[in-house]
CSV table of C-alpha atoms in Angstrom, one decimal:
chain,number,residue,atom,x,y,z
A,139,MET,CA,-48.3,-29.9,2.8
A,140,VAL,CA,-47.4,-26.7,4.5
A,141,PRO,CA,-45.1,-25.4,1.7
A,142,ALA,CA,-47.7,-26.2,-1.0
A,143,THR,CA,-50.4,-24.5,1.0
A,144,LEU,CA,-48.3,-21.4,1.7
A,145,ALA,CA,-47.3,-21.2,-1.9
A,146,ALA,CA,-50.9,-21.4,-3.1
A,147,ILE,CA,-51.9,-18.6,-0.7
A,148,ILE,CA,-49.0,-16.4,-1.8
A,149,ARG,CA,-49.6,-17.1,-5.5
A,150,ASP,CA,-53.3,-16.2,-5.1
A,151,PHE,CA,-52.3,-13.0,-3.3
A,152,TYR,CA,-49.9,-12.0,-6.2
A,153,THR,CA,-52.4,-13.0,-8.9
A,154,ARG,CA,-54.8,-10.3,-7.7
A,155,THR,CA,-52.3,-7.5,-8.2
A,156,SER,CA,-48.7,-6.9,-9.4
A,157,LEU,CA,-48.4,-4.3,-6.7
A,158,ALA,CA,-48.3,-6.8,-3.9
A,159,ILE,CA,-45.4,-6.9,-1.5
A,160,THR,CA,-44.6,-9.4,1.2
A,161,ILE,CA,-42.1,-8.6,4.0
A,162,TYR,CA,-41.5,-11.1,6.8
A,163,ILE,CA,-39.1,-11.6,9.7
A,164,CYS,CA,-38.1,-15.1,10.7
A,165,ASP,CA,-39.1,-15.8,14.3
A,166,SER,CA,-36.0,-15.5,16.5
A,167,SER,CA,-37.4,-16.4,19.9
A,168,ASP,CA,-35.8,-19.9,20.0
A,169,GLY,CA,-32.6,-19.0,18.1
A,170,ARG,CA,-33.6,-21.0,15.0
A,171,GLN,CA,-34.2,-18.0,12.7
A,172,LYS,CA,-31.4,-19.0,10.3
A,173,SER,CA,-32.9,-22.5,9.9
A,174,ARG,CA,-36.3,-20.8,9.1
A,175,GLU,CA,-34.7,-18.5,6.6
A,176,ARG,CA,-33.1,-21.5,4.8
A,177,LYS,CA,-36.4,-23.4,4.8
A,178,PHE,CA,-38.3,-20.5,3.4
A,179,ALA,CA,-35.6,-19.9,0.8
A,180,SER,CA,-35.9,-23.5,-0.4
A,181,TRP,CA,-39.7,-23.2,-0.6
A,182,PHE,CA,-39.3,-20.1,-2.6
A,183,GLN,CA,-37.0,-21.8,-5.1
A,184,ALA,CA,-39.3,-24.8,-5.4
A,185,TYR,CA,-42.6,-22.9,-5.8
A,186,ASN,CA,-41.6,-19.6,-7.5
A,187,PRO,CA,-43.4,-19.5,-10.8
A,188,GLY,CA,-40.6,-17.4,-12.2
A,189,ASN,CA,-42.3,-14.0,-11.9
A,190,MET,CA,-41.3,-13.2,-8.3
A,191,VAL,CA,-38.1,-11.8,-6.8
A,192,ARG,CA,-36.9,-12.4,-3.2
A,193,LEU,CA,-34.4,-10.1,-1.4
A,194,ASP,CA,-33.0,-11.4,1.9
A,195,TYR,CA,-31.2,-9.4,4.6
A,196,MET,CA,-29.6,-10.4,7.9
A,197,ILE,CA,-29.6,-7.6,10.5
A,198,GLN,CA,-27.2,-7.9,13.4
A,199,ASP,CA,-28.6,-5.9,16.4
A,200,LYS,CA,-25.7,-3.9,17.8
A,201,ASN,CA,-27.3,-3.8,21.3
A,202,ASP,CA,-28.1,-7.4,21.9
A,203,GLY,CA,-26.1,-9.2,19.2
A,204,HIS,CA,-29.1,-11.1,17.9
A,205,ALA,CA,-29.4,-11.8,14.2
A,206,TYR,CA,-32.7,-11.1,12.5
A,207,TYR,CA,-33.5,-12.5,9.0
A,208,ILE,CA,-35.9,-10.4,7.0
A,209,THR,CA,-37.2,-11.0,3.4
A,210,LEU,CA,-38.9,-9.0,0.8
A,211,ILE,CA,-40.9,-10.7,-2.0
A,212,THR,CA,-42.6,-8.9,-4.8
A,213,SER,CA,-43.6,-9.5,-8.4
A,214,LEU,CA,-41.0,-8.8,-11.2
A,215,TRP,CA,-43.9,-6.9,-12.9
A,216,ASN,CA,-44.4,-4.5,-10.0
A,217,PRO,CA,-44.0,-1.1,-11.6
A,218,HIS,CA,-42.4,0.2,-8.4
A,219,ILE,CA,-39.9,-2.6,-8.0
A,220,HIS,CA,-36.8,-0.5,-8.0
A,221,ASP,CA,-38.2,2.0,-5.5
A,222,ILE,CA,-39.4,-0.9,-3.3
A,223,ILE,CA,-36.0,-2.6,-3.2
A,224,THR,CA,-34.2,0.7,-2.6
A,225,GLU,CA,-36.4,1.6,0.4
A,226,PHE,CA,-36.2,-2.0,1.8
A,227,GLN,CA,-32.4,-1.9,1.6
A,228,ARG,CA,-32.4,1.6,3.2
A,229,VAL,CA,-34.5,0.5,6.1
A,230,ALA,CA,-32.6,-2.7,6.6
A,231,ASN,CA,-29.2,-1.0,6.4
A,232,GLY,CA,-30.4,1.7,8.8
A,233,TYR,CA,-31.6,-0.7,11.5
A,234,ASN,CA,-28.8,0.2,13.9
A,235,ASP,CA,-28.8,3.9,13.2
A,236,PRO,CA,-29.7,6.2,16.1
A,237,LYS,CA,-33.4,6.7,16.3
């Protein structure tokens, strides 16, 4: 029930505009973030109507060693898709850079 409901909410969100972007971070408080990332990836595969793209990153924090799984989802028809992906990658790759 949860995957279908979540898919319907996201599908409705993306139906309203091709400019929509979803970025999420899998909860890491209990150390099960990789399991959550795999679950969401399987839901995406099952419910993607074919017009969405998903980009996953795993960030390893150099200070505490924790792994953080982040994902970007957007429409293939988003006119800014290349800029969005480039900036998402820049931010993810720069996580451990000095602030």
